[in-house]
mmCIF file of N, CA and C in Angstrom:
data_model
loop_
_atom_site.group_PDB
_atom_site.id
_atom_site.type_symbol
_atom_site.label_atom_id
_atom_site.label_comp_id
_atom_site.label_asym_id
_atom_site.label_seq_id
_atom_site.Cartn_x
_atom_site.Cartn_y
_atom_site.Cartn_z
ATOM 1 N N UNK S 18 -33.105 -46.627 -15.083
ATOM 2 C CA UNK S 18 -33.341 -45.615 -14.073
ATOM 3 C C UNK S 18 -34.686 -44.953 -14.378
ATOM 4 N N UNK S 19 -35.456 -44.681 -13.355
ATOM 5 C CA UNK S 19 -36.770 -44.069 -13.547
ATOM 6 C C UNK S 19 -36.616 -42.617 -13.993
ATOM 7 N N UNK S 20 -37.679 -42.100 -14.554
ATOM 8 C CA UNK S 20 -37.693 -40.705 -15.019
ATOM 9 C C UNK S 20 -37.425 -39.745 -13.854
ATOM 10 N N UNK S 21 -38.008 -40.023 -12.703
ATOM 11 C CA UNK S 21 -37.811 -39.197 -11.508
ATOM 12 C C UNK S 21 -36.337 -39.155 -11.109
ATOM 13 N N UNK S 22 -35.703 -40.320 -11.051
ATOM 14 C CA UNK S 22 -34.296 -40.384 -10.681
ATOM 15 C C UNK S 22 -33.414 -39.710 -11.724
ATOM 16 N N UNK S 23 -33.787 -39.823 -12.982
ATOM 17 C CA UNK S 23 -33.037 -39.134 -14.041
ATOM 18 C C UNK S 23 -33.078 -37.627 -13.846
ATOM 19 N N UNK S 24 -34.237 -37.086 -13.477
ATOM 20 C CA UNK S 24 -34.365 -35.648 -13.245
ATOM 21 C C UNK S 24 -33.482 -35.211 -12.069
ATOM 22 N N UNK S 25 -33.524 -35.969 -11.000
ATOM 23 C CA UNK S 25 -32.712 -35.645 -9.828
ATOM 24 C C UNK S 25 -31.231 -35.714 -10.183
ATOM 25 N N UNK S 26 -30.830 -36.744 -10.902
ATOM 26 C CA UNK S 26 -29.445 -36.905 -11.298
ATOM 27 C C UNK S 26 -29.002 -35.727 -12.157
ATOM 28 N N UNK S 27 -29.823 -35.312 -13.099
ATOM 29 C CA UNK S 27 -29.510 -34.187 -13.974
ATOM 30 C C UNK S 27 -29.366 -32.892 -13.173
ATOM 31 N N UNK S 28 -30.281 -32.636 -12.242
ATOM 32 C CA UNK S 28 -30.195 -31.434 -11.419
ATOM 33 C C UNK S 28 -28.947 -31.450 -10.554
ATOM 34 N N UNK S 29 -28.593 -32.595 -10.046
ATOM 35 C CA UNK S 29 -27.382 -32.728 -9.233
ATOM 36 C C UNK S 29 -26.140 -32.409 -10.062
ATOM 37 N N UNK S 30 -26.121 -32.853 -11.316
ATOM 38 C CA UNK S 30 -24.996 -32.550 -12.190
ATOM 39 C C UNK S 30 -24.886 -31.047 -12.426
ATOM 40 N N UNK S 31 -26.006 -30.365 -12.620
ATOM 41 C CA UNK S 31 -26.014 -28.921 -12.845
ATOM 42 C C UNK S 31 -25.485 -28.196 -11.614
ATOM 43 N N UNK S 32 -25.959 -28.571 -10.440
ATOM 44 C CA UNK S 32 -25.505 -27.939 -9.197
ATOM 45 C C UNK S 32 -24.009 -28.169 -9.008
ATOM 46 N N UNK S 33 -23.551 -29.373 -9.288
ATOM 47 C CA UNK S 33 -22.131 -29.695 -9.160
ATOM 48 C C UNK S 33 -21.301 -28.826 -10.101
ATOM 49 N N UNK S 34 -21.761 -28.635 -11.327
ATOM 50 C CA UNK S 34 -21.049 -27.784 -12.278
ATOM 51 C C UNK S 34 -21.025 -26.334 -11.816
ATOM 52 N N UNK S 35 -22.132 -25.847 -11.251
ATOM 53 C CA UNK S 35 -22.186 -24.473 -10.764
ATOM 54 C C UNK S 35 -21.201 -24.257 -9.618
ATOM 55 N N UNK S 36 -21.154 -25.179 -8.682
ATOM 56 C CA UNK S 36 -20.225 -25.081 -7.559
ATOM 57 C C UNK S 36 -18.792 -25.131 -8.072
ATOM 58 N N UNK S 37 -18.536 -26.021 -9.009
ATOM 59 C CA UNK S 37 -17.203 -26.137 -9.585
ATOM 60 C C UNK S 37 -16.786 -24.840 -10.276
ATOM 61 N N UNK S 38 -17.699 -24.202 -10.987
ATOM 62 C CA UNK S 38 -17.399 -22.937 -11.652
ATOM 63 C C UNK S 38 -17.112 -21.828 -10.647
ATOM 64 N N UNK S 39 -17.839 -21.814 -9.548
ATOM 65 C CA UNK S 39 -17.605 -20.816 -8.503
ATOM 66 C C UNK S 39 -16.192 -20.973 -7.947
ATOM 67 N N UNK S 40 -15.782 -22.231 -7.696
ATOM 68 C CA UNK S 40 -14.429 -22.465 -7.190
ATOM 69 C C UNK S 40 -13.383 -22.051 -8.226
ATOM 70 N N UNK S 41 -13.644 -22.307 -9.513
ATOM 71 C CA UNK S 41 -12.695 -21.916 -10.555
ATOM 72 C C UNK S 41 -12.515 -20.406 -10.585
ATOM 73 N N UNK S 42 -13.605 -19.665 -10.461
ATOM 74 C CA UNK S 42 -13.516 -18.204 -10.428
ATOM 75 C C UNK S 42 -12.762 -17.730 -9.193
ATOM 76 N N UNK S 43 -13.036 -18.356 -8.061
ATOM 77 C CA UNK S 43 -12.350 -17.999 -6.825
ATOM 78 C C UNK S 43 -10.852 -18.281 -6.937
ATOM 79 N N UNK S 44 -10.507 -19.441 -7.464
ATOM 80 C CA UNK S 44 -9.105 -19.816 -7.621
ATOM 81 C C UNK S 44 -8.386 -18.829 -8.544
ATOM 82 N N UNK S 45 -9.062 -18.406 -9.599
ATOM 83 C CA UNK S 45 -8.470 -17.412 -10.502
ATOM 84 C C UNK S 45 -8.182 -16.112 -9.756
ATOM 85 N N UNK S 46 -9.100 -15.699 -8.893
ATOM 86 C CA UNK S 46 -8.897 -14.478 -8.110
ATOM 87 C C UNK S 46 -7.758 -14.665 -7.102
ATOM 88 N N UNK S 47 -7.686 -15.830 -6.500
ATOM 89 C CA UNK S 47 -6.590 -16.110 -5.556
ATOM 90 C C UNK S 47 -5.250 -16.030 -6.285
ATOM 91 N N UNK S 48 -5.157 -16.643 -7.462
ATOM 92 C CA UNK S 48 -3.914 -16.592 -8.236
ATOM 93 C C UNK S 48 -3.548 -15.150 -8.570
ATOM 94 N N UNK S 49 -4.537 -14.355 -8.918
ATOM 95 C CA UNK S 49 -4.300 -12.940 -9.225
ATOM 96 C C UNK S 49 -3.752 -12.221 -7.997
ATOM 97 N N UNK S 50 -4.372 -12.450 -6.847
ATOM 98 C CA UNK S 50 -3.940 -11.793 -5.607
ATOM 99 C C UNK S 50 -2.541 -12.248 -5.185
ATOM 100 N N UNK S 51 -2.245 -13.517 -5.374
ATOM 101 C CA UNK S 51 -0.906 -14.007 -5.053
ATOM 102 C C UNK S 51 0.133 -13.329 -5.948
ATOM 103 N N UNK S 52 -0.188 -13.188 -7.210
ATOM 104 C CA UNK S 52 0.717 -12.541 -8.156
ATOM 105 C C UNK S 52 0.957 -11.080 -7.782
ATOM 106 N N UNK S 53 -0.116 -10.389 -7.432
ATOM 107 C CA UNK S 53 -0.001 -8.983 -7.036
ATOM 108 C C UNK S 53 0.927 -8.836 -5.833
ATOM 109 N N UNK S 54 0.816 -9.761 -4.892
ATOM 110 C CA UNK S 54 1.620 -9.700 -3.672
ATOM 111 C C UNK S 54 3.016 -10.296 -3.840
ATOM 112 N N UNK S 55 3.223 -10.995 -4.954
ATOM 113 C CA UNK S 55 4.503 -11.686 -5.139
ATOM 114 C C UNK S 55 4.620 -12.914 -4.261
ATOM 115 N N UNK S 56 3.475 -13.484 -3.886
ATOM 116 C CA UNK S 56 3.437 -14.644 -3.001
ATOM 117 C C UNK S 56 3.480 -15.948 -3.791
ATOM 118 N N UNK S 57 4.015 -16.958 -3.158
ATOM 119 C CA UNK S 57 3.976 -18.347 -3.633
ATOM 120 C C UNK S 57 3.005 -19.099 -2.738
ATOM 121 N N UNK S 58 2.748 -20.355 -3.093
ATOM 122 C CA UNK S 58 1.857 -21.168 -2.259
ATOM 123 C C UNK S 58 2.410 -21.317 -0.842
ATOM 124 N N UNK S 59 3.716 -21.326 -0.709
ATOM 125 C CA UNK S 59 4.328 -21.431 0.623
ATOM 126 C C UNK S 59 3.947 -20.238 1.494
ATOM 127 N N UNK S 60 3.875 -19.044 0.894
ATOM 128 C CA UNK S 60 3.478 -17.854 1.649
ATOM 129 C C UNK S 60 2.013 -17.949 2.080
ATOM 130 N N UNK S 61 1.180 -18.419 1.172
ATOM 131 C CA UNK S 61 -0.238 -18.593 1.499
ATOM 132 C C UNK S 61 -0.398 -19.668 2.569
ATOM 133 N N UNK S 62 0.426 -20.688 2.489
ATOM 134 C CA UNK S 62 0.417 -21.754 3.488
ATOM 135 C C UNK S 62 0.713 -21.197 4.885
ATOM 136 N N UNK S 63 1.752 -20.383 4.976
ATOM 137 C CA UNK S 63 2.111 -19.792 6.264
ATOM 138 C C UNK S 63 1.008 -18.891 6.796
ATOM 139 N N UNK S 64 0.389 -18.132 5.901
ATOM 140 C CA UNK S 64 -0.641 -17.174 6.317
ATOM 141 C C UNK S 64 -1.936 -17.859 6.741
ATOM 142 N N UNK S 65 -2.233 -19.017 6.158
ATOM 143 C CA UNK S 65 -3.493 -19.700 6.459
ATOM 144 C C UNK S 65 -3.356 -20.817 7.477
ATOM 145 N N UNK S 66 -2.142 -21.370 7.599
ATOM 146 C CA UNK S 66 -1.948 -22.511 8.492
ATOM 147 C C UNK S 66 -2.177 -23.847 7.815
ATOM 148 N N UNK S 67 -2.549 -23.841 6.538
ATOM 149 C CA UNK S 67 -2.705 -25.082 5.773
ATOM 150 C C UNK S 67 -1.350 -25.475 5.191
ATOM 151 N N UNK S 68 -1.144 -26.761 4.974
ATOM 152 C CA UNK S 68 0.113 -27.209 4.380
ATOM 153 C C UNK S 68 0.173 -26.780 2.916
ATOM 154 N N UNK S 69 1.381 -26.723 2.390
ATOM 155 C CA UNK S 69 1.561 -26.377 0.974
ATOM 156 C C UNK S 69 0.829 -27.396 0.103
ATOM 157 N N UNK S 70 0.893 -28.660 0.463
ATOM 158 C CA UNK S 70 0.203 -29.711 -0.305
ATOM 159 C C UNK S 70 -1.302 -29.508 -0.340
ATOM 160 N N UNK S 71 -1.863 -29.089 0.782
ATOM 161 C CA UNK S 71 -3.299 -28.831 0.845
ATOM 162 C C UNK S 71 -3.652 -27.615 -0.008
ATOM 163 N N UNK S 72 -2.821 -26.587 0.036
ATOM 164 C CA UNK S 72 -3.027 -25.398 -0.800
ATOM 165 C C UNK S 72 -2.968 -25.792 -2.272
ATOM 166 N N UNK S 73 -1.966 -26.588 -2.639
ATOM 167 C CA UNK S 73 -1.826 -27.033 -4.028
ATOM 168 C C UNK S 73 -3.041 -27.822 -4.483
ATOM 169 N N UNK S 74 -3.539 -28.724 -3.635
ATOM 170 C CA UNK S 74 -4.713 -29.525 -3.985
ATOM 171 C C UNK S 74 -5.935 -28.633 -4.186
ATOM 172 N N UNK S 75 -6.098 -27.644 -3.324
ATOM 173 C CA UNK S 75 -7.218 -26.721 -3.450
ATOM 174 C C UNK S 75 -7.099 -25.920 -4.739
ATOM 175 N N UNK S 76 -5.914 -25.406 -5.004
ATOM 176 C CA UNK S 76 -5.705 -24.526 -6.147
ATOM 177 C C UNK S 76 -5.815 -25.249 -7.491
ATOM 178 N N UNK S 77 -5.577 -26.543 -7.522
ATOM 179 C CA UNK S 77 -5.736 -27.280 -8.785
ATOM 180 C C UNK S 77 -7.132 -27.868 -8.921
ATOM 181 N N UNK S 78 -7.970 -27.665 -7.912
ATOM 182 C CA UNK S 78 -9.353 -28.121 -7.987
ATOM 183 C C UNK S 78 -9.576 -29.533 -7.491
ATOM 184 N N UNK S 79 -8.539 -30.161 -6.979
ATOM 185 C CA UNK S 79 -8.680 -31.528 -6.477
ATOM 186 C C UNK S 79 -9.382 -31.566 -5.128
ATOM 187 N N UNK S 80 -9.403 -30.422 -4.443
ATOM 188 C CA UNK S 80 -10.018 -30.350 -3.116
ATOM 189 C C UNK S 80 -10.878 -29.094 -3.057
ATOM 190 N N UNK S 81 -12.151 -29.257 -2.786
ATOM 191 C CA UNK S 81 -13.045 -28.116 -2.632
ATOM 192 C C UNK S 81 -13.498 -28.067 -1.175
ATOM 193 N N UNK S 82 -13.187 -26.973 -0.520
ATOM 194 C CA UNK S 82 -13.511 -26.818 0.884
ATOM 195 C C UNK S 82 -13.976 -25.391 1.139
ATOM 196 N N UNK S 83 -15.193 -25.255 1.601
ATOM 197 C CA UNK S 83 -15.736 -23.931 1.910
ATOM 198 C C UNK S 83 -14.947 -23.281 3.038
ATOM 199 N N UNK S 84 -14.584 -24.076 4.023
ATOM 200 C CA UNK S 84 -13.817 -23.562 5.166
ATOM 201 C C UNK S 84 -12.459 -23.017 4.708
ATOM 202 N N UNK S 85 -11.811 -23.771 3.857
ATOM 203 C CA UNK S 85 -10.511 -23.346 3.350
ATOM 204 C C UNK S 85 -10.645 -22.107 2.464
ATOM 205 N N UNK S 86 -11.653 -22.086 1.623
ATOM 206 C CA UNK S 86 -11.893 -20.928 0.758
ATOM 207 C C UNK S 86 -12.134 -19.676 1.595
ATOM 208 N N UNK S 87 -12.895 -19.811 2.660
ATOM 209 C CA UNK S 87 -13.157 -18.665 3.536
ATOM 210 C C UNK S 87 -11.885 -18.181 4.215
ATOM 211 N N UNK S 88 -11.046 -19.108 4.629
ATOM 212 C CA UNK S 88 -9.778 -18.748 5.274
ATOM 213 C C UNK S 88 -8.872 -18.007 4.291
ATOM 214 N N UNK S 89 -8.757 -18.526 3.085
ATOM 215 C CA UNK S 89 -7.928 -17.885 2.057
ATOM 216 C C UNK S 89 -8.475 -16.505 1.730
ATOM 217 N N UNK S 90 -9.786 -16.410 1.598
ATOM 218 C CA UNK S 90 -10.414 -15.122 1.288
ATOM 219 C C UNK S 90 -10.113 -14.093 2.374
ATOM 220 N N UNK S 91 -10.185 -14.519 3.616
ATOM 221 C CA UNK S 91 -9.911 -13.621 4.727
ATOM 222 C C UNK S 91 -8.465 -13.136 4.703
ATOM 223 N N UNK S 92 -7.538 -14.047 4.476
ATOM 224 C CA UNK S 92 -6.115 -13.711 4.464
ATOM 225 C C UNK S 92 -5.808 -12.734 3.323
ATOM 226 N N UNK S 93 -6.431 -12.960 2.162
ATOM 227 C CA UNK S 93 -6.140 -12.133 0.985
ATOM 228 C C UNK S 93 -7.074 -10.930 0.837
ATOM 229 N N UNK S 94 -8.079 -10.834 1.706
ATOM 230 C CA UNK S 94 -9.014 -9.726 1.629
ATOM 231 C C UNK S 94 -9.939 -9.805 0.433
ATOM 232 N N UNK S 95 -10.312 -11.027 0.068
ATOM 233 C CA UNK S 95 -11.215 -11.266 -1.056
ATOM 234 C C UNK S 95 -12.620 -11.472 -0.530
ATOM 235 N N UNK S 96 -13.603 -10.847 -1.156
ATOM 236 C CA UNK S 96 -15.002 -11.077 -0.757
ATOM 237 C C UNK S 96 -15.472 -12.407 -1.303
ATOM 238 N N UNK S 97 -16.273 -13.094 -0.504
ATOM 239 C CA UNK S 97 -16.869 -14.375 -0.935
ATOM 240 C C UNK S 97 -18.353 -14.257 -0.983
#
């Protein structure tokens, strides 16, 4: 791989890690808010319109979706 492509690849890895960390922090806040409310994923599912499976995938980090994060934030009153 050329030096140029190596630099791009490295920067892409850094950006990916930063985005992943942002989602981890958001997920931690969502878990905190669910606990405060006494909610389960099923309650969040009903409030957002997403299936429980989709909520579970998002919360374990298997699915990253800005649209879904915004919807959850709105329902829970979390700033993004």
